[in-house]
Amino acid sequence: MTRRVSTRNASVQVWQAYLNNRTKRHRDSRFLVQGVRPITQALANGWPLETLLYRLGAPDLSGWAREVLDTTDVPQVGLVPELMAELGEKASAIPELVAVAISRQAELATFEPGEPGEDPPVVVVFDRPNSPGNLGTLIRSADAFGACAVIVTGHGADHYDPQSVRASTGSLFAVPVYRAAGPAQVLEFRERQVARGIPTRIVGTDEHGSHAVFDHDFTEATILVIGNETSGMSAAWQDACDDLVSIPMGGTASSLGAPSAAAVALYEISRQRRTFAR
């Protein structure tokens, strides 16, 4: 099903609202996917798409865009270039495609990763992220280093914000993201895992950690906690953690950004497990 739109009609106004109106995204359970890799990953992972928007007046659409439009049964809407430019938020070029996706509200209460005797799962917690871009970058690192989920705690950035979706480069569609109020819900998750026969430790990254990240044994199931970008790890999270590890640094930097700290710790977890697997 295809239709063409040349004016800023009611549908276009709704799609534009998804760019910067979190309340509208949440209420409609919809968000926008911009970029070649995010759209490709959404399709590859079977993510539910409501509409594919494509650029009108462009016989030179790329082979990728043509293939997506020709091989999917998602309803399609053609938009004039100026409207596509607004929805794509790109200053340098008008996007060929933008997808309207359906949000998935995953429930932490039903999340049960791993099985006894299998590789112990790794879950990353990001507490009250300020920046959607940082959240998307952390989701990308979680995907790259084999974490099975990301949990966002507190009133943090929206993982369906277009900045987060772009920064994840499509990893949002491969790694489930859960929301939780705070440490209590994550502790409940850990207890459920222990009851299932999966011993799990909660490990936080903090500049005052008792030992360096590379001196910690990460071969058990792990919940890795990353604190807020501005205020760091809260007292409540420090109390909830079984261990606190630091990331030694040189140079003049006072600290690593939250996504960088997550990537370093996740790499160390992956490195240790690959070493022991060999």
PDB file of N, CA and C in Angstrom, residues 120-167:
ATOM      1  N   PRO A 120      27.368 -17.567  31.471  1.00  0.00           N
ATOM      2  CA  PRO A 120      26.670 -16.648  32.385  1.00  0.00           C
ATOM      3  C   PRO A 120      26.345 -15.328  31.704  1.00  0.00           C
ATOM      4  N   PRO A 121      25.122 -14.852  31.841  1.00  0.00           N
ATOM      5  CA  PRO A 121      24.713 -13.625  31.138  1.00  0.00           C
ATOM      6  C   PRO A 121      25.304 -12.363  31.757  1.00  0.00           C
ATOM      7  N   VAL A 122      25.408 -11.331  30.925  1.00  0.00           N
ATOM      8  CA  VAL A 122      25.838 -10.000  31.348  1.00  0.00           C
ATOM      9  C   VAL A 122      24.727  -9.017  31.024  1.00  0.00           C
ATOM     10  N   VAL A 123      24.339  -8.221  32.013  1.00  0.00           N
ATOM     11  CA  VAL A 123      23.323  -7.190  31.850  1.00  0.00           C
ATOM     12  C   VAL A 123      23.945  -5.863  32.272  1.00  0.00           C
ATOM     13  N   VAL A 124      23.682  -4.800  31.522  1.00  0.00           N
ATOM     14  CA  VAL A 124      24.225  -3.480  31.835  1.00  0.00           C
ATOM     15  C   VAL A 124      23.113  -2.583  32.354  1.00  0.00           C
ATOM     16  N   VAL A 125      23.373  -1.914  33.470  1.00  0.00           N
ATOM     17  CA  VAL A 125      22.454  -0.930  34.026  1.00  0.00           C
ATOM     18  C   VAL A 125      23.044   0.459  33.807  1.00  0.00           C
ATOM     19  N   PHE A 126      22.254   1.371  33.253  1.00  0.00           N
ATOM     20  CA  PHE A 126      22.658   2.766  33.094  1.00  0.00           C
ATOM     21  C   PHE A 126      21.702   3.584  33.950  1.00  0.00           C
ATOM     22  N   ASP A 127      22.230   4.207  34.997  1.00  0.00           N
ATOM     23  CA  ASP A 127      21.393   4.931  35.945  1.00  0.00           C
ATOM     24  C   ASP A 127      21.171   6.374  35.498  1.00  0.00           C
ATOM     25  N   ARG A 128      19.948   6.748  35.300  1.00  0.00           N
ATOM     26  CA  ARG A 128      19.520   8.122  35.001  1.00  0.00           C
ATOM     27  C   ARG A 128      20.354   8.791  33.899  1.00  0.00           C
ATOM     28  N   PRO A 129      20.479   8.182  32.726  1.00  0.00           N
ATOM     29  CA  PRO A 129      21.278   8.816  31.672  1.00  0.00           C
ATOM     30  C   PRO A 129      20.697  10.165  31.271  1.00  0.00           C
ATOM     31  N   ASN A 130      21.589  11.160  31.161  1.00  0.00           N
ATOM     32  CA  ASN A 130      21.152  12.498  30.762  1.00  0.00           C
ATOM     33  C   ASN A 130      20.938  12.605  29.262  1.00  0.00           C
ATOM     34  N   SER A 131      21.798  11.962  28.510  1.00  0.00           N
ATOM     35  CA  SER A 131      21.873  12.180  27.071  1.00  0.00           C
ATOM     36  C   SER A 131      21.350  10.978  26.290  1.00  0.00           C
ATOM     37  N   PRO A 132      20.392  11.188  25.371  1.00  0.00           N
ATOM     38  CA  PRO A 132      19.971  10.083  24.510  1.00  0.00           C
ATOM     39  C   PRO A 132      21.116   9.526  23.678  1.00  0.00           C
ATOM     40  N   GLY A 133      22.015  10.409  23.239  1.00  0.00           N
ATOM     41  CA  GLY A 133      23.159   9.934  22.471  1.00  0.00           C
ATOM     42  C   GLY A 133      24.056   9.011  23.274  1.00  0.00           C
ATOM     43  N   ASN A 134      24.306   9.369  24.541  1.00  0.00           N
ATOM     44  CA  ASN A 134      25.109   8.498  25.399  1.00  0.00           C
ATOM     45  C   ASN A 134      24.422   7.156  25.628  1.00  0.00           C
ATOM     46  N   LEU A 135      23.110   7.186  25.799  1.00  0.00           N
ATOM     47  CA  LEU A 135      22.378   5.944  25.998  1.00  0.00           C
ATOM     48  C   LEU A 135      22.483   5.049  24.766  1.00  0.00           C
ATOM     49  N   GLY A 136      22.295   5.640  23.587  1.00  0.00           N
ATOM     50  CA  GLY A 136      22.419   4.848  22.367  1.00  0.00           C
ATOM     51  C   GLY A 136      23.810   4.281  22.182  1.00  0.00           C
ATOM     52  N   THR A 137      24.834   5.068  22.520  1.00  0.00           N
ATOM     53  CA  THR A 137      26.215   4.587  22.417  1.00  0.00           C
ATOM     54  C   THR A 137      26.466   3.428  23.363  1.00  0.00           C
ATOM     55  N   LEU A 138      25.920   3.507  24.580  1.00  0.00           N
ATOM     56  CA  LEU A 138      26.074   2.412  25.534  1.00  0.00           C
ATOM     57  C   LEU A 138      25.367   1.151  25.033  1.00  0.00           C
ATOM     58  N   ILE A 139      24.181   1.301  24.455  1.00  0.00           N
ATOM     59  CA  ILE A 139      23.479   0.139  23.903  1.00  0.00           C
ATOM     60  C   ILE A 139      24.318  -0.512  22.800  1.00  0.00           C
ATOM     61  N   ARG A 140      24.960   0.314  21.993  1.00  0.00           N
ATOM     62  CA  ARG A 140      25.834  -0.205  20.925  1.00  0.00           C
ATOM     63  C   ARG A 140      26.993  -1.015  21.516  1.00  0.00           C
ATOM     64  N   SER A 141      27.617  -0.506  22.584  1.00  0.00           N
ATOM     65  CA  SER A 141      28.716  -1.238  23.227  1.00  0.00           C
ATOM     66  C   SER A 141      28.216  -2.533  23.857  1.00  0.00           C
ATOM     67  N   ALA A 142      27.035  -2.482  24.478  1.00  0.00           N
ATOM     68  CA  ALA A 142      26.473  -3.693  25.077  1.00  0.00           C
ATOM     69  C   ALA A 142      26.291  -4.769  24.025  1.00  0.00           C
ATOM     70  N   ASP A 143      25.810  -4.381  22.862  1.00  0.00           N
ATOM     71  CA  ASP A 143      25.635  -5.323  21.757  1.00  0.00           C
ATOM     72  C   ASP A 143      26.986  -5.848  21.279  1.00  0.00           C
ATOM     73  N   ALA A 144      27.951  -4.950  21.116  1.00  0.00           N
ATOM     74  CA  ALA A 144      29.248  -5.331  20.573  1.00  0.00           C
ATOM     75  C   ALA A 144      29.984  -6.337  21.450  1.00  0.00           C
ATOM     76  N   PHE A 145      29.830  -6.232  22.771  1.00  0.00           N
ATOM     77  CA  PHE A 145      30.584  -7.082  23.679  1.00  0.00           C
ATOM     78  C   PHE A 145      29.732  -8.166  24.340  1.00  0.00           C
ATOM     79  N   GLY A 146      28.567  -8.449  23.775  1.00  0.00           N
ATOM     80  CA  GLY A 146      27.837  -9.637  24.161  1.00  0.00           C
ATOM     81  C   GLY A 146      26.912  -9.536  25.342  1.00  0.00           C
ATOM     82  N   ALA A 147      26.578  -8.323  25.813  1.00  0.00           N
ATOM     83  CA  ALA A 147      25.592  -8.211  26.890  1.00  0.00           C
ATOM     84  C   ALA A 147      24.216  -8.602  26.344  1.00  0.00           C
ATOM     85  N   CYS A 148      23.389  -9.170  27.215  1.00  0.00           N
ATOM     86  CA  CYS A 148      22.087  -9.658  26.740  1.00  0.00           C
ATOM     87  C   CYS A 148      20.978  -8.650  26.942  1.00  0.00           C
ATOM     88  N   ALA A 149      21.228  -7.549  27.664  1.00  0.00           N
ATOM     89  CA  ALA A 149      20.188  -6.546  27.874  1.00  0.00           C
ATOM     90  C   ALA A 149      20.792  -5.302  28.496  1.00  0.00           C
ATOM     91  N   VAL A 150      20.052  -4.197  28.372  1.00  0.00           N
ATOM     92  CA  VAL A 150      20.366  -2.944  29.050  1.00  0.00           C
ATOM     93  C   VAL A 150      19.148  -2.567  29.887  1.00  0.00           C
ATOM     94  N   ILE A 151      19.409  -2.148  31.125  1.00  0.00           N
ATOM     95  CA  ILE A 151      18.347  -1.661  32.005  1.00  0.00           C
ATOM     96  C   ILE A 151      18.611  -0.190  32.289  1.00  0.00           C
ATOM     97  N   VAL A 152      17.641   0.658  32.006  1.00  0.00           N
ATOM     98  CA  VAL A 152      17.743   2.085  32.316  1.00  0.00           C
ATOM     99  C   VAL A 152      16.967   2.330  33.599  1.00  0.00           C
ATOM    100  N   THR A 153      17.633   2.880  34.613  1.00  0.00           N
ATOM    101  CA  THR A 153      16.955   3.125  35.885  1.00  0.00           C
ATOM    102  C   THR A 153      16.755   4.619  36.111  1.00  0.00           C
ATOM    103  N   GLY A 154      15.705   4.919  36.881  1.00  0.00           N
ATOM    104  CA  GLY A 154      15.392   6.313  37.161  1.00  0.00           C
ATOM    105  C   GLY A 154      14.782   6.996  35.949  1.00  0.00           C
ATOM    106  N   HIS A 155      14.552   8.295  36.090  1.00  0.00           N
ATOM    107  CA  HIS A 155      13.964   9.069  34.993  1.00  0.00           C
ATOM    108  C   HIS A 155      15.096   9.540  34.091  1.00  0.00           C
ATOM    109  N   GLY A 156      15.557   8.632  33.224  1.00  0.00           N
ATOM    110  CA  GLY A 156      16.649   8.965  32.335  1.00  0.00           C
ATOM    111  C   GLY A 156      16.176   9.171  30.912  1.00  0.00           C
ATOM    112  N   ALA A 157      17.130   9.361  30.023  1.00  0.00           N
ATOM    113  CA  ALA A 157      16.851   9.606  28.610  1.00  0.00           C
ATOM    114  C   ALA A 157      16.019   8.470  28.018  1.00  0.00           C
ATOM    115  N   ASP A 158      15.282   8.806  26.976  1.00  0.00           N
ATOM    116  CA  ASP A 158      14.405   7.860  26.292  1.00  0.00           C
ATOM    117  C   ASP A 158      15.204   7.097  25.241  1.00  0.00           C
ATOM    118  N   HIS A 159      15.199   5.763  25.318  1.00  0.00           N
ATOM    119  CA  HIS A 159      15.962   4.988  24.334  1.00  0.00           C
ATOM    120  C   HIS A 159      15.313   5.021  22.952  1.00  0.00           C
ATOM    121  N   TYR A 160      14.055   5.521  22.844  1.00  0.00           N
ATOM    122  CA  TYR A 160      13.411   5.668  21.552  1.00  0.00           C
ATOM    123  C   TYR A 160      13.546   7.085  20.992  1.00  0.00           C
ATOM    124  N   ASP A 161      14.275   7.943  21.678  1.00  0.00           N
ATOM    125  CA  ASP A 161      14.610   9.251  21.131  1.00  0.00           C
ATOM    126  C   ASP A 161      15.438   9.044  19.850  1.00  0.00           C
ATOM    127  N   PRO A 162      15.178   9.820  18.780  1.00  0.00           N
ATOM    128  CA  PRO A 162      15.942   9.627  17.543  1.00  0.00           C
ATOM    129  C   PRO A 162      17.459   9.681  17.741  1.00  0.00           C
ATOM    130  N   GLN A 163      17.938  10.526  18.668  1.00  0.00           N
ATOM    131  CA  GLN A 163      19.378  10.581  18.922  1.00  0.00           C
ATOM    132  C   GLN A 163      19.898   9.242  19.459  1.00  0.00           C
ATOM    133  N   SER A 164      19.126   8.627  20.339  1.00  0.00           N
ATOM    134  CA  SER A 164      19.528   7.340  20.892  1.00  0.00           C
ATOM    135  C   SER A 164      19.499   6.249  19.828  1.00  0.00           C
ATOM    136  N   VAL A 165      18.442   6.251  19.017  1.00  0.00           N
ATOM    137  CA  VAL A 165      18.325   5.238  17.960  1.00  0.00           C
ATOM    138  C   VAL A 165      19.488   5.352  16.995  1.00  0.00           C
ATOM    139  N   ARG A 166      19.832   6.581  16.587  1.00  0.00           N
ATOM    140  CA  ARG A 166      20.955   6.778  15.666  1.00  0.00           C
ATOM    141  C   ARG A 166      22.269   6.358  16.304  1.00  0.00           C
ATOM    142  N   ALA A 167      22.491   6.760  17.563  1.00  0.00           N
ATOM    143  CA  ALA A 167      23.756   6.459  18.225  1.00  0.00           C
ATOM    144  C   ALA A 167      23.939   4.967  18.440  1.00  0.00           C
TER     145      ALA A 167
END
